mmCIF file with all atom_site columns, C-alpha atoms in Angstrom:
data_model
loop_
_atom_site.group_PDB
_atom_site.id
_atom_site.type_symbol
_atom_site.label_atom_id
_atom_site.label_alt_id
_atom_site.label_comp_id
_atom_site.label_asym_id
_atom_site.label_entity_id
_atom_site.label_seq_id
_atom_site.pdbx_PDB_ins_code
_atom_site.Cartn_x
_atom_site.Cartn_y
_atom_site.Cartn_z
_atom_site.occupancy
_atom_site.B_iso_or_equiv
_atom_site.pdbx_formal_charge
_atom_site.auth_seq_id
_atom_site.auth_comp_id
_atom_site.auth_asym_id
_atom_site.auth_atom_id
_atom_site.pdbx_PDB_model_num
ATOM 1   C CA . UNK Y 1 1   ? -36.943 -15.146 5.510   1.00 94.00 ? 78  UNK Y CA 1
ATOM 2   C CA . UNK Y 1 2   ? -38.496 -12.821 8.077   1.00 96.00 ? 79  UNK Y CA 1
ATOM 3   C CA . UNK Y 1 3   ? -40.603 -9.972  6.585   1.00 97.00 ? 80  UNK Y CA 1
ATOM 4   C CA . UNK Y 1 4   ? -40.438 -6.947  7.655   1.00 97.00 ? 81  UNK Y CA 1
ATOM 5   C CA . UNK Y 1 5   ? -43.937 -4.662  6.975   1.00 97.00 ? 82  UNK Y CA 1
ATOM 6   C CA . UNK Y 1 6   ? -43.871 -0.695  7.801   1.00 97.00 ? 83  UNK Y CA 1
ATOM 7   C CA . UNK Y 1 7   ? -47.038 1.317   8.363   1.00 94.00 ? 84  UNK Y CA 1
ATOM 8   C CA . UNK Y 1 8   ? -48.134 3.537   7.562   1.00 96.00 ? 85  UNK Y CA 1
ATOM 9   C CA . UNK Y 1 9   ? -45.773 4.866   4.193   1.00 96.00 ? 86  UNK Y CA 1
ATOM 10  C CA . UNK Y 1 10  ? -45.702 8.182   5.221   1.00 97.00 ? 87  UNK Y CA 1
ATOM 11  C CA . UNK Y 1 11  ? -46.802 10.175  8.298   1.00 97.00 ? 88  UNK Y CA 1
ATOM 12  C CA . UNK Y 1 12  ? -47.774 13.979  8.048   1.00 96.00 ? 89  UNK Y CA 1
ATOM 13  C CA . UNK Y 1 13  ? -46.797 15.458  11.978  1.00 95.00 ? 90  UNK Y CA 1
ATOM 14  C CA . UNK Y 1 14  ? -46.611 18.903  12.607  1.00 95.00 ? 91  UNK Y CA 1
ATOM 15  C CA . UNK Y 1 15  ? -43.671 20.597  14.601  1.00 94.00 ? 92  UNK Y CA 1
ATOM 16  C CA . UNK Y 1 16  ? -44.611 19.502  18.832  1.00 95.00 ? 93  UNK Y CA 1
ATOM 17  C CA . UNK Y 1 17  ? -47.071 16.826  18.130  1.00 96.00 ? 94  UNK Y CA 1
ATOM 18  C CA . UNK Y 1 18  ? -46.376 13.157  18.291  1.00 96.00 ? 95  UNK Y CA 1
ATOM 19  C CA . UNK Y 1 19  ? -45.767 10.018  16.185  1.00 97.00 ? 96  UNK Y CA 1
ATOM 20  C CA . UNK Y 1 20  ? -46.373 6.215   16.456  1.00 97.00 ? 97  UNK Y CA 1
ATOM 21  C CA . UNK Y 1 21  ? -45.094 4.639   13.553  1.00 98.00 ? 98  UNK Y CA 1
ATOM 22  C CA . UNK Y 1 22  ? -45.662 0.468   13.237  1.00 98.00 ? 99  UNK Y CA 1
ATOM 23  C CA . UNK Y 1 23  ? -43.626 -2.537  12.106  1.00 98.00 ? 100 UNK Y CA 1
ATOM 24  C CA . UNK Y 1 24  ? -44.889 -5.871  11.855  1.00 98.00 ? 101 UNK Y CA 1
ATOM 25  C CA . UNK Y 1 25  ? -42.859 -9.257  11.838  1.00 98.00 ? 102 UNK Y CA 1
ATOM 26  C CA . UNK Y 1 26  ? -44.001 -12.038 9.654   1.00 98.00 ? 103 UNK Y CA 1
ATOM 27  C CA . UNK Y 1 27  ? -43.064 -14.661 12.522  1.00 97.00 ? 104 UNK Y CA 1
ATOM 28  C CA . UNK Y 1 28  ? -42.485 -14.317 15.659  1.00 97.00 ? 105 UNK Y CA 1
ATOM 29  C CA . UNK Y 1 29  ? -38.780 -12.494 16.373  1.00 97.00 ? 106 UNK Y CA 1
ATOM 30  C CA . UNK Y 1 30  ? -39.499 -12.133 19.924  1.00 97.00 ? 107 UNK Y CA 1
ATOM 31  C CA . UNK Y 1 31  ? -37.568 -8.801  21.093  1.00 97.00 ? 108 UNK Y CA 1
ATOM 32  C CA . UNK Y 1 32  ? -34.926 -8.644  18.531  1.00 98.00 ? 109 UNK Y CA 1
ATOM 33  C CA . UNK Y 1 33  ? -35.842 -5.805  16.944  1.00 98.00 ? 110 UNK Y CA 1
ATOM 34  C CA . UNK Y 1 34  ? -33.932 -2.270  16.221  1.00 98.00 ? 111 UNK Y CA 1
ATOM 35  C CA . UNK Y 1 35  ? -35.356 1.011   14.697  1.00 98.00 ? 112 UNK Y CA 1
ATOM 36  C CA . UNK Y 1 36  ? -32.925 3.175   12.768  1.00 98.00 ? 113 UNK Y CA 1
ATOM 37  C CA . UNK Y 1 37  ? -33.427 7.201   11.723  1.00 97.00 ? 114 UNK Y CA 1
ATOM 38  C CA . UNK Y 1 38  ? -31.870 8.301   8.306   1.00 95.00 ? 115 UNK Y CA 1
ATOM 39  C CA . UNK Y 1 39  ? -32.254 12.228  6.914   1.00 93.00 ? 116 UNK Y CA 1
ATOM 40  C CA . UNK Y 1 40  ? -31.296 12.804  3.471   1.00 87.00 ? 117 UNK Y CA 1
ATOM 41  C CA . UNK Y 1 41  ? -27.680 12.700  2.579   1.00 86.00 ? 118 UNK Y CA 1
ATOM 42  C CA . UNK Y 1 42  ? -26.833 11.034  6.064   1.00 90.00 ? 119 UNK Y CA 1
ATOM 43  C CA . UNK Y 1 43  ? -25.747 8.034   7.078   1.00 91.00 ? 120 UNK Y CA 1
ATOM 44  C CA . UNK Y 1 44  ? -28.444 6.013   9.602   1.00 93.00 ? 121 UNK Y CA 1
ATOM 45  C CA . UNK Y 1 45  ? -28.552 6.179   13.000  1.00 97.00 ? 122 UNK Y CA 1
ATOM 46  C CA . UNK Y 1 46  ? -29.676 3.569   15.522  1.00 98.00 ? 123 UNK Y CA 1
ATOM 47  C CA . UNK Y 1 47  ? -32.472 4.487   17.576  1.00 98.00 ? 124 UNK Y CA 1
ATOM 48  C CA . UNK Y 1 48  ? -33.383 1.434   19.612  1.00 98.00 ? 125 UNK Y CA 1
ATOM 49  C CA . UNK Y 1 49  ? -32.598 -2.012  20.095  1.00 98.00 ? 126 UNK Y CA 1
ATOM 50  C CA . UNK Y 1 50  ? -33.870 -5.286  21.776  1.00 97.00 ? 127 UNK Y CA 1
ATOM 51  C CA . UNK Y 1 51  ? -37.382 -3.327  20.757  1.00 98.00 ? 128 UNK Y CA 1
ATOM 52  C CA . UNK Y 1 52  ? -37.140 -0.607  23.596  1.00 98.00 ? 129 UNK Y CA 1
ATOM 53  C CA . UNK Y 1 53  ? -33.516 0.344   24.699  1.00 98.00 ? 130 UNK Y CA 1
ATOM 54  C CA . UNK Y 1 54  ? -32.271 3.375   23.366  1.00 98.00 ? 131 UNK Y CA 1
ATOM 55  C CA . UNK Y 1 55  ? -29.090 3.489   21.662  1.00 97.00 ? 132 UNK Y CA 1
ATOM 56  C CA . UNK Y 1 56  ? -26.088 5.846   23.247  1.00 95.00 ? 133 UNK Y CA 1
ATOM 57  C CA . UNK Y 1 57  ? -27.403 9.571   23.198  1.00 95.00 ? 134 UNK Y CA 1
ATOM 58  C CA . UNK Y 1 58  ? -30.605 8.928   21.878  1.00 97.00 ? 135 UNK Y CA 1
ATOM 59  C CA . UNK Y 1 59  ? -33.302 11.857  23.209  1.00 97.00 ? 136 UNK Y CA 1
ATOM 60  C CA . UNK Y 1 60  ? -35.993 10.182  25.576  1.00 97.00 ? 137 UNK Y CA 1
ATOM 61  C CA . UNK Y 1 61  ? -38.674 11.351  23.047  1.00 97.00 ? 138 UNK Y CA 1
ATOM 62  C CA . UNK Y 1 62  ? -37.933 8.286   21.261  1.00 98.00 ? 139 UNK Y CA 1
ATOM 63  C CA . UNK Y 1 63  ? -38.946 5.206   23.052  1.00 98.00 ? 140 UNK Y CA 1
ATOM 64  C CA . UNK Y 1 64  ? -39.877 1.691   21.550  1.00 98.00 ? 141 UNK Y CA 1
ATOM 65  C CA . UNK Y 1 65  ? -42.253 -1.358  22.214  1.00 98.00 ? 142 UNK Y CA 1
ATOM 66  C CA . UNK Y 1 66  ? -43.911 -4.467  21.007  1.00 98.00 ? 143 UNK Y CA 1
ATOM 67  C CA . UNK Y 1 67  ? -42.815 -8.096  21.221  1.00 98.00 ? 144 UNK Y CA 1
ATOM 68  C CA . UNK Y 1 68  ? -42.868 -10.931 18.931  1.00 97.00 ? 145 UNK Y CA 1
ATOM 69  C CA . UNK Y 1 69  ? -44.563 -9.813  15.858  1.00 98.00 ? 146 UNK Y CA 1
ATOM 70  C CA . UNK Y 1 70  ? -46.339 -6.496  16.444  1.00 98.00 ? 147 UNK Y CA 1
ATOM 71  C CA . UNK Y 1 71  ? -43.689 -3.457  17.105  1.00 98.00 ? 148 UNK Y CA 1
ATOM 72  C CA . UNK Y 1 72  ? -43.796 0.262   18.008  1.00 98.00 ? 149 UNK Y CA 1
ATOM 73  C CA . UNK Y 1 73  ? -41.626 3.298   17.786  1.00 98.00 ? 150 UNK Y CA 1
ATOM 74  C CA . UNK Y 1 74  ? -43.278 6.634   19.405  1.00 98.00 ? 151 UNK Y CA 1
ATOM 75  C CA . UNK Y 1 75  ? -41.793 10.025  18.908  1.00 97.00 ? 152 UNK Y CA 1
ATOM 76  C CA . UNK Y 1 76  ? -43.112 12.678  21.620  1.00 95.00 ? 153 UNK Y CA 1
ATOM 77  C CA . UNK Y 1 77  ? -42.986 16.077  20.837  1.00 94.00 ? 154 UNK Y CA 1
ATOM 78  C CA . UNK Y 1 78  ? -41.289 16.236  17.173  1.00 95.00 ? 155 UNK Y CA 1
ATOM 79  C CA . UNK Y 1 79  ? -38.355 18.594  16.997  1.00 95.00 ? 156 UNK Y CA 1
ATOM 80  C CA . UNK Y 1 80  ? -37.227 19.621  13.392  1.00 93.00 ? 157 UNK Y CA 1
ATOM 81  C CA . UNK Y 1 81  ? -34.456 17.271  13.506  1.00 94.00 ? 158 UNK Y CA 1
ATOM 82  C CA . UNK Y 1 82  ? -36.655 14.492  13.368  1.00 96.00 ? 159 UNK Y CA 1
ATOM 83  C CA . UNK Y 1 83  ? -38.654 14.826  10.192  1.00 95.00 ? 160 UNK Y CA 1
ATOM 84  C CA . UNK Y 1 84  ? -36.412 11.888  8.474   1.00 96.00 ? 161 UNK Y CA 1
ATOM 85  C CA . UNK Y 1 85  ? -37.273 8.219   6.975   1.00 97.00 ? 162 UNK Y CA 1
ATOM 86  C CA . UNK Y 1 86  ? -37.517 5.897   9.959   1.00 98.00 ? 163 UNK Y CA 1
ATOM 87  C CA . UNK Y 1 87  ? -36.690 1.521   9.209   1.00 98.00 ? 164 UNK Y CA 1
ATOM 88  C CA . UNK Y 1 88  ? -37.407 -1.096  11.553  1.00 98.00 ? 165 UNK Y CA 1
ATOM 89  C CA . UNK Y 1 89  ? -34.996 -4.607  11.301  1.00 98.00 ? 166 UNK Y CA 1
ATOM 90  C CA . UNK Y 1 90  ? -35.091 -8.113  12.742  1.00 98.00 ? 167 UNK Y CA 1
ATOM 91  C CA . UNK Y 1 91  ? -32.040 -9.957  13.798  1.00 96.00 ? 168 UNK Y CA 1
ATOM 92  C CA . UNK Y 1 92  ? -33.894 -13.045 15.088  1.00 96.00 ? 169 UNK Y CA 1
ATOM 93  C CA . UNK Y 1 93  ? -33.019 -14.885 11.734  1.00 93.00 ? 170 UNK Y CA 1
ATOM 94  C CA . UNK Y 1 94  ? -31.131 -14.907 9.089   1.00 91.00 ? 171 UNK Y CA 1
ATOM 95  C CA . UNK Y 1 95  ? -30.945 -13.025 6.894   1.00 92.00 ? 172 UNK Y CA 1
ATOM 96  C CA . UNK Y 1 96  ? -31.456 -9.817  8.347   1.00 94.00 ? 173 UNK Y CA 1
ATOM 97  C CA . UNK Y 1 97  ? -34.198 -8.170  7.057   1.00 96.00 ? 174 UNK Y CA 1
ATOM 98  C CA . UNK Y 1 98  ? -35.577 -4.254  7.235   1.00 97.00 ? 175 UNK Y CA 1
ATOM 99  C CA . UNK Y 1 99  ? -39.022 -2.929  6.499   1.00 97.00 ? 176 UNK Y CA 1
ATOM 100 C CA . UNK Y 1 100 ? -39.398 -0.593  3.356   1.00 95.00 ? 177 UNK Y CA 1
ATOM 101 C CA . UNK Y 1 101 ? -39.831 2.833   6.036   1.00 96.00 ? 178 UNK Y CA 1
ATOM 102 C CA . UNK Y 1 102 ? -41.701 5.135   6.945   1.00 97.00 ? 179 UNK Y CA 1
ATOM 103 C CA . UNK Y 1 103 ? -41.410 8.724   6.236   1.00 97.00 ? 180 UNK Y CA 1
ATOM 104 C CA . UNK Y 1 104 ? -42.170 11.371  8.833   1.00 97.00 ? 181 UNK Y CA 1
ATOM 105 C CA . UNK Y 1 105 ? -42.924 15.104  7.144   1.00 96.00 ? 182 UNK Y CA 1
ATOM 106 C CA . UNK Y 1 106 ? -43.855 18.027  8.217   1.00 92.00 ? 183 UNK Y CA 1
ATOM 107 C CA . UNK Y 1 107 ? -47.552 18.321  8.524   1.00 90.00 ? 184 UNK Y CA 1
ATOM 108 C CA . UNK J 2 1   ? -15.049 8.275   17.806  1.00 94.00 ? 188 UNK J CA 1
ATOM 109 C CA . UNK J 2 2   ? -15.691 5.683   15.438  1.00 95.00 ? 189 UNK J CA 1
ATOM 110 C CA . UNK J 2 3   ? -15.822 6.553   11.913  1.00 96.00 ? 190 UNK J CA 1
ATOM 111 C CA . UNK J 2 4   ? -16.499 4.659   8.900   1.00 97.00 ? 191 UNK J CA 1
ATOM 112 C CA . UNK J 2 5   ? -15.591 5.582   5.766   1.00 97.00 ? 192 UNK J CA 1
ATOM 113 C CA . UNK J 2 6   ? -16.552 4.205   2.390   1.00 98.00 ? 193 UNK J CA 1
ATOM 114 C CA . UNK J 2 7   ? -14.931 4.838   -1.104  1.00 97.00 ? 194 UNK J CA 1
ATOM 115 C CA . UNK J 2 8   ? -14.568 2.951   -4.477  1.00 97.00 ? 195 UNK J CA 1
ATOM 116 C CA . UNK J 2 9   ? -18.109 3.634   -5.696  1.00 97.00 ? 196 UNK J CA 1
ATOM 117 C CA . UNK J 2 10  ? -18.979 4.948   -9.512  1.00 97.00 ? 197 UNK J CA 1
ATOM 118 C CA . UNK J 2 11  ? -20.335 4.798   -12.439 1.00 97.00 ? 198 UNK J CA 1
ATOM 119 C CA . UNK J 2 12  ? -19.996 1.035   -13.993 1.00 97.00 ? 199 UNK J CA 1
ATOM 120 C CA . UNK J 2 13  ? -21.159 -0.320  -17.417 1.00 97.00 ? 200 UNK J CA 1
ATOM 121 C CA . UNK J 2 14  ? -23.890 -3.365  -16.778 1.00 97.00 ? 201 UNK J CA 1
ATOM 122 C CA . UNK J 2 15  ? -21.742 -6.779  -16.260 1.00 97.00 ? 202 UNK J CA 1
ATOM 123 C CA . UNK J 2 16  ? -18.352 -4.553  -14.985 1.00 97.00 ? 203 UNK J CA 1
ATOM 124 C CA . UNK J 2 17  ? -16.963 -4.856  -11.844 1.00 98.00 ? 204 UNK J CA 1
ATOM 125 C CA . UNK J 2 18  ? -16.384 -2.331  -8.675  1.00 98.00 ? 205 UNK J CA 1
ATOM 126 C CA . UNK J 2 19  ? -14.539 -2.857  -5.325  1.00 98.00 ? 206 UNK J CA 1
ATOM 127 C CA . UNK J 2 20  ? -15.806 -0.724  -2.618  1.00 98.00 ? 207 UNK J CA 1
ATOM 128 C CA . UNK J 2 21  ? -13.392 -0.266  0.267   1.00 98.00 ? 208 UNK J CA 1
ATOM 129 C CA . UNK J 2 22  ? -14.931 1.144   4.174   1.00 98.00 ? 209 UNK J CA 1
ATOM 130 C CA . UNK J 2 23  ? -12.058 2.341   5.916   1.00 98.00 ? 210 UNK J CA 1
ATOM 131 C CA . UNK J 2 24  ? -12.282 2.025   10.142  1.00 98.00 ? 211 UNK J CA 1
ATOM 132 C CA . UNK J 2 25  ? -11.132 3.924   12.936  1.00 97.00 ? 212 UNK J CA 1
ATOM 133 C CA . UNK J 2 26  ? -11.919 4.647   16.333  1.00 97.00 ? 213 UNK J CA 1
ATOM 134 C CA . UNK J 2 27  ? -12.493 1.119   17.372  1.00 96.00 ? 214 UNK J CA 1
ATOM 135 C CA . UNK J 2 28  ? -10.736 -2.335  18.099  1.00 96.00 ? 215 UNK J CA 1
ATOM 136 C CA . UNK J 2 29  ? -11.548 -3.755  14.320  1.00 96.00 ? 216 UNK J CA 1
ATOM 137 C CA . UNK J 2 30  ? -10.693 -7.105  15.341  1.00 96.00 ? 217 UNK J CA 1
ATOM 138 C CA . UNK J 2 31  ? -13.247 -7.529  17.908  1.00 96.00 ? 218 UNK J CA 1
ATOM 139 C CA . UNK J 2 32  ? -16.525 -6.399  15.796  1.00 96.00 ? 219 UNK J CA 1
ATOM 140 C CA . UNK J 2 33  ? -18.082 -8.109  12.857  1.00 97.00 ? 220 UNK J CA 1
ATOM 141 C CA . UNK J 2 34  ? -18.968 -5.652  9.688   1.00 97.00 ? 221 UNK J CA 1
ATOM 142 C CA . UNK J 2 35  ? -21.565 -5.808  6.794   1.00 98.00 ? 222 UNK J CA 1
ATOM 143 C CA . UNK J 2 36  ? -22.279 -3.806  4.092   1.00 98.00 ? 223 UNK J CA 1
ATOM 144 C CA . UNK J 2 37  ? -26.240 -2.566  3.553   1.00 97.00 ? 224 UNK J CA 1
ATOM 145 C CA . UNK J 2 38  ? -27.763 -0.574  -0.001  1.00 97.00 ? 225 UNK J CA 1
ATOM 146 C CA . UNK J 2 39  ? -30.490 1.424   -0.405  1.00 95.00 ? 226 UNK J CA 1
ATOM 147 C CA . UNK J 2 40  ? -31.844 1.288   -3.904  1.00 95.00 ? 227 UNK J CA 1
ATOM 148 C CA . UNK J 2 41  ? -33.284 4.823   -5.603  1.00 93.00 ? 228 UNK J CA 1
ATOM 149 C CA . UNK J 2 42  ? -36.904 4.946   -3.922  1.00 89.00 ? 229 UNK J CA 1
ATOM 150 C CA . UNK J 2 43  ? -36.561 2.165   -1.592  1.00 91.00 ? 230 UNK J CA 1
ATOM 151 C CA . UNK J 2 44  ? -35.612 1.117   1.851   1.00 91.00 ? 231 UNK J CA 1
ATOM 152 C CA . UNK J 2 45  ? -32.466 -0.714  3.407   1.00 93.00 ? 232 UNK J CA 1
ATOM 153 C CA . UNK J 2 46  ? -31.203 -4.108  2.417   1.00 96.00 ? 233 UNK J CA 1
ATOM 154 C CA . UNK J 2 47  ? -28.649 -6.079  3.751   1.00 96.00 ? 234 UNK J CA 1
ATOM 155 C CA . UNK J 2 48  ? -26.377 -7.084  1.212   1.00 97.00 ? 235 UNK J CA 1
ATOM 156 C CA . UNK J 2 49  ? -23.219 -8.970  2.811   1.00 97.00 ? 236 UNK J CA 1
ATOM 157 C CA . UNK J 2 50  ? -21.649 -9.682  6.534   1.00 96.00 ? 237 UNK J CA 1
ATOM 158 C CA . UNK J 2 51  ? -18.176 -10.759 7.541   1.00 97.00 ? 238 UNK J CA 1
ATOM 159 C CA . UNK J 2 52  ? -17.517 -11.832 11.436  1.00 95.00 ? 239 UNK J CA 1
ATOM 160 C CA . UNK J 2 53  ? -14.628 -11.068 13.228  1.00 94.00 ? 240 UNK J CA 1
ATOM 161 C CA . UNK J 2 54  ? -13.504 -14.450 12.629  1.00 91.00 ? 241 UNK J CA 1
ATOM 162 C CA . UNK J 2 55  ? -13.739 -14.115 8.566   1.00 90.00 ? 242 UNK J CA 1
ATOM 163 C CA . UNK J 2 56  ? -16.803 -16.411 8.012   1.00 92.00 ? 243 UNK J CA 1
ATOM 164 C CA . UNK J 2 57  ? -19.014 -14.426 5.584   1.00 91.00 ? 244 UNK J CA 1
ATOM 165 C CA . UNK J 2 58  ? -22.667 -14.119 4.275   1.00 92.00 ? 245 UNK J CA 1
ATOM 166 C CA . UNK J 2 59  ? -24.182 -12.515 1.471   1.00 95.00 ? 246 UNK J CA 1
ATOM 167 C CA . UNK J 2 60  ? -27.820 -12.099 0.118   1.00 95.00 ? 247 UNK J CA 1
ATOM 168 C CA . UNK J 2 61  ? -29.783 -14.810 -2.268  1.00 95.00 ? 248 UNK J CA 1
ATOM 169 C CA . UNK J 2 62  ? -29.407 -11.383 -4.609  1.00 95.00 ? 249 UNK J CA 1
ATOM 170 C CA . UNK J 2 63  ? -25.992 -10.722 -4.348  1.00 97.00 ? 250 UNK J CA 1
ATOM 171 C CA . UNK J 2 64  ? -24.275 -14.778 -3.577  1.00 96.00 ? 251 UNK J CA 1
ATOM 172 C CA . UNK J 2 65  ? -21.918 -15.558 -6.656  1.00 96.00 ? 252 UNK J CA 1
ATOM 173 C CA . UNK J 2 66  ? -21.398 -12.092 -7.776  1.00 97.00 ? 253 UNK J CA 1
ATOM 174 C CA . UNK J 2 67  ? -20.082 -10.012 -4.445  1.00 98.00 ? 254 UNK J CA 1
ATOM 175 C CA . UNK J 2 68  ? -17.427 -10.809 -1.764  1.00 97.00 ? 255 UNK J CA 1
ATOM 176 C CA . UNK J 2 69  ? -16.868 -9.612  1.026   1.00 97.00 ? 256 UNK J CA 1
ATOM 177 C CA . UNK J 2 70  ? -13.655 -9.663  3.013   1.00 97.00 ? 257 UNK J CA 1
ATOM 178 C CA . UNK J 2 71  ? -11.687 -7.354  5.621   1.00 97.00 ? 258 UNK J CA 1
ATOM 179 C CA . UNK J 2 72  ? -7.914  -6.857  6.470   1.00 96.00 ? 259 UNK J CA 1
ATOM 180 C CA . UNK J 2 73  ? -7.531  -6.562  9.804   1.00 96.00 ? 260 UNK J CA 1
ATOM 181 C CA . UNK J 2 74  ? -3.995  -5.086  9.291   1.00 96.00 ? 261 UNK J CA 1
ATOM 182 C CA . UNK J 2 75  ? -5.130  -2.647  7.511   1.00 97.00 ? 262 UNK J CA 1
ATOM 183 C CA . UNK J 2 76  ? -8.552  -1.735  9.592   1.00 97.00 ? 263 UNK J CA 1
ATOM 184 C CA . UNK J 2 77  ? -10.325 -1.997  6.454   1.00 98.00 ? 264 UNK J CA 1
ATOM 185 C CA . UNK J 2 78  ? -13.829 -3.994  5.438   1.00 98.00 ? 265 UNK J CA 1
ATOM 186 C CA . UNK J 2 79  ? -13.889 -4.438  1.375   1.00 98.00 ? 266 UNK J CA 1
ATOM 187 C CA . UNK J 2 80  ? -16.909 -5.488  -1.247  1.00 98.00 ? 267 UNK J CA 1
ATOM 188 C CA . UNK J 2 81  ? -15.521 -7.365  -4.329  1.00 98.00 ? 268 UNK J CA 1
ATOM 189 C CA . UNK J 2 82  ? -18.225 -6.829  -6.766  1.00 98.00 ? 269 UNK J CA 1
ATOM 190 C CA . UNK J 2 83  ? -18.727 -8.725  -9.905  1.00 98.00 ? 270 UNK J CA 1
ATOM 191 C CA . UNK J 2 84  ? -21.092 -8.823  -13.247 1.00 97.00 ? 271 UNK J CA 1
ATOM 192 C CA . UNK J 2 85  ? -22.951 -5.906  -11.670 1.00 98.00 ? 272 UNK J CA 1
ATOM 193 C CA . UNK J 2 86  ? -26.641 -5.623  -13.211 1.00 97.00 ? 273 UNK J CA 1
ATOM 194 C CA . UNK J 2 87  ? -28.559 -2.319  -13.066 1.00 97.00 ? 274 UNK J CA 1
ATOM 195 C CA . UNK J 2 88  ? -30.671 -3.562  -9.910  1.00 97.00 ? 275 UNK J CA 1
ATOM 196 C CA . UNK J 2 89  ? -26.845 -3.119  -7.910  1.00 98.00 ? 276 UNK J CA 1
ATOM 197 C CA . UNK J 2 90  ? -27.806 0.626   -8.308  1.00 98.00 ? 277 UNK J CA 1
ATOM 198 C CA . UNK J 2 91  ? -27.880 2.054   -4.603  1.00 97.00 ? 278 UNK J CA 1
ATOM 199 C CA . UNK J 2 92  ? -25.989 4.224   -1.893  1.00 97.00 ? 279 UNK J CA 1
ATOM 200 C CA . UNK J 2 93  ? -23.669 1.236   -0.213  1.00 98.00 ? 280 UNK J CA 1
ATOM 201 C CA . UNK J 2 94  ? -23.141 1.472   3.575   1.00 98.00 ? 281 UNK J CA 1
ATOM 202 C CA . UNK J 2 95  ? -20.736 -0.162  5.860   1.00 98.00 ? 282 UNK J CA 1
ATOM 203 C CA . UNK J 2 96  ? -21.843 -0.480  9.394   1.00 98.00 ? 283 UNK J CA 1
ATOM 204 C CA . UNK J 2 97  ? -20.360 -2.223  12.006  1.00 97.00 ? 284 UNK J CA 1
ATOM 205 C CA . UNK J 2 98  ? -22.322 -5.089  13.521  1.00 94.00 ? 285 UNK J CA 1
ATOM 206 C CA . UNK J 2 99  ? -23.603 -6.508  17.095  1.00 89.00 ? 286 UNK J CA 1
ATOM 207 C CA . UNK J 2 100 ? -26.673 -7.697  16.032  1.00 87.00 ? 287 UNK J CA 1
ATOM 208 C CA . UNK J 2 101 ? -27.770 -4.752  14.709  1.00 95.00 ? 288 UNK J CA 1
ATOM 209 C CA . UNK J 2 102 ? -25.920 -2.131  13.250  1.00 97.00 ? 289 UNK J CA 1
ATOM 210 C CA . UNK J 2 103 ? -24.740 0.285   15.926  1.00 96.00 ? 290 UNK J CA 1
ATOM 211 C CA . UNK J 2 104 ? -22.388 2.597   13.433  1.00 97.00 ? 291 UNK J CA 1
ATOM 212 C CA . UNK J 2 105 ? -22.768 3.088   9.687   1.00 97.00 ? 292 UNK J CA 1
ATOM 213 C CA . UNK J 2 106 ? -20.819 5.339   7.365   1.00 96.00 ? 293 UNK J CA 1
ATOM 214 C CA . UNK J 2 107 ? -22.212 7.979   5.055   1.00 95.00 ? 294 UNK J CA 1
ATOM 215 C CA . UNK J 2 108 ? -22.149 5.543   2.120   1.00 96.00 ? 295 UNK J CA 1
ATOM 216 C CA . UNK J 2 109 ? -21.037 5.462   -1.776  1.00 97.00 ? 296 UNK J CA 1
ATOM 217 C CA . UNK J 2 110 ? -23.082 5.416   -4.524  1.00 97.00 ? 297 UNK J CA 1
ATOM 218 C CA . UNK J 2 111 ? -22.763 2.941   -7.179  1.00 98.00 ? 298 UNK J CA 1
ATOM 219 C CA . UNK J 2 112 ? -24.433 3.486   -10.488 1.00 98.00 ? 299 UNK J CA 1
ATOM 220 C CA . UNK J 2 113 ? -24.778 0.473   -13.058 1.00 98.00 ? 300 UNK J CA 1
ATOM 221 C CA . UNK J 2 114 ? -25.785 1.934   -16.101 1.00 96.00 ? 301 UNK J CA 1
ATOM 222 C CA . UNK J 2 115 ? -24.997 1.802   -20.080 1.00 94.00 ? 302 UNK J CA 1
#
């Protein structure tokens, strides 16, 4: 099984600055790798996939990077919308496996 | 627009059963393999069980024996057949429809195995 780590836990941003939050693989899963957003009470949303394509109508703020077992999300300019719990999941293997998040707050 | 839309969740007695149903619209069902994923109280996402379009199915080390997954494709609808729950089931239970990743989810159902 593929393990998925998150860093860091949480991530205190205030409204305008950025964010890079981090996910590595335990082996190498080469570029199959999606990030997903999820605010309280909501269902998540998929942010990128293949490590750096943005899903349908996701804001250019959000872009992604990394390849085999060291991966990156960035958020430019936080808006208020995107103060959520962000999870990063391989599909190179079965079974599919998510990191434990990270949290982005408000600074 | 796609929607997904879970139901069946509750509040279950430790070794009862629940059947969650995830009603599907908006999309050719046939043509998209679906999985269910739980989030625990406190922790992240974990996939739990996957069905192709085909019917062939997987399930978690956590889950194998106990759940089942299966769809109706007449009906547009993905279920979870789940079986001497423990108190560890406790989570919010999402369908999402599959690629490789999940590219729609629902809003989820919470199940609660408690005494």
């Amino acid at each position: 099984e593929t393990v998925m780590t998150q860093s860091p836990a949480t991530l205190s941003v205030s409204p305008g600055e950025g964010a890079t939050l981090s996910c590595r693989a335990s082996q190498s899963i080469s570029t199959f790798l999606a990030w997903y957003q999820q605010t309280p009470g909501q269902a998540p949303r998929l942010l990128i996939y293949g490590a750096s394509t943005r899903a349908t109508g996701i804001p250019a703020r959000f872009s992604g990077s990394g390849s085999g077992t060291e991966f990156t999300l960035t958020i430019n300019s936080l808006q208020s919308e995107d103060f959520a719990v962000y999870y990063c999941q391989q599909y190179s293997d079965r079974p599919l496996t998510f990191g434990g998040g990270t949290k982005v707050e408000i600074k | 627009e796609v929607q997904l839309l879970e139901s069946g969740g509750g509040l279950v007695q430790p070794g009862g059963t629940l059947r969650l149903s995830c009603a599907a619209s908006g999309f050719t069902f046939t043509n998209y393999a679906l999985t269910w994923v739980r989030r625990a109280p406190g922790k992240g996402l974990e996939w739990v069980s996957g069905i192709s379009a085909n019917g062939a199915d997987t399930s978690a080390d956590s889950v194998k024996g106990r759940f089942i997954i299966s769809r109706d494709n007449s009906k547009n609808t993905l279920y979870l057949q789940m079986n001497s729950l423990r108190a560890e089931d406790t989570a919010i239970y999402y369908c999402a429809r599959q690629l490789y990743y999940f590219d729609q989810w629902g809003r989820g159902t919470q199940v609660t195995v408690s005494s």
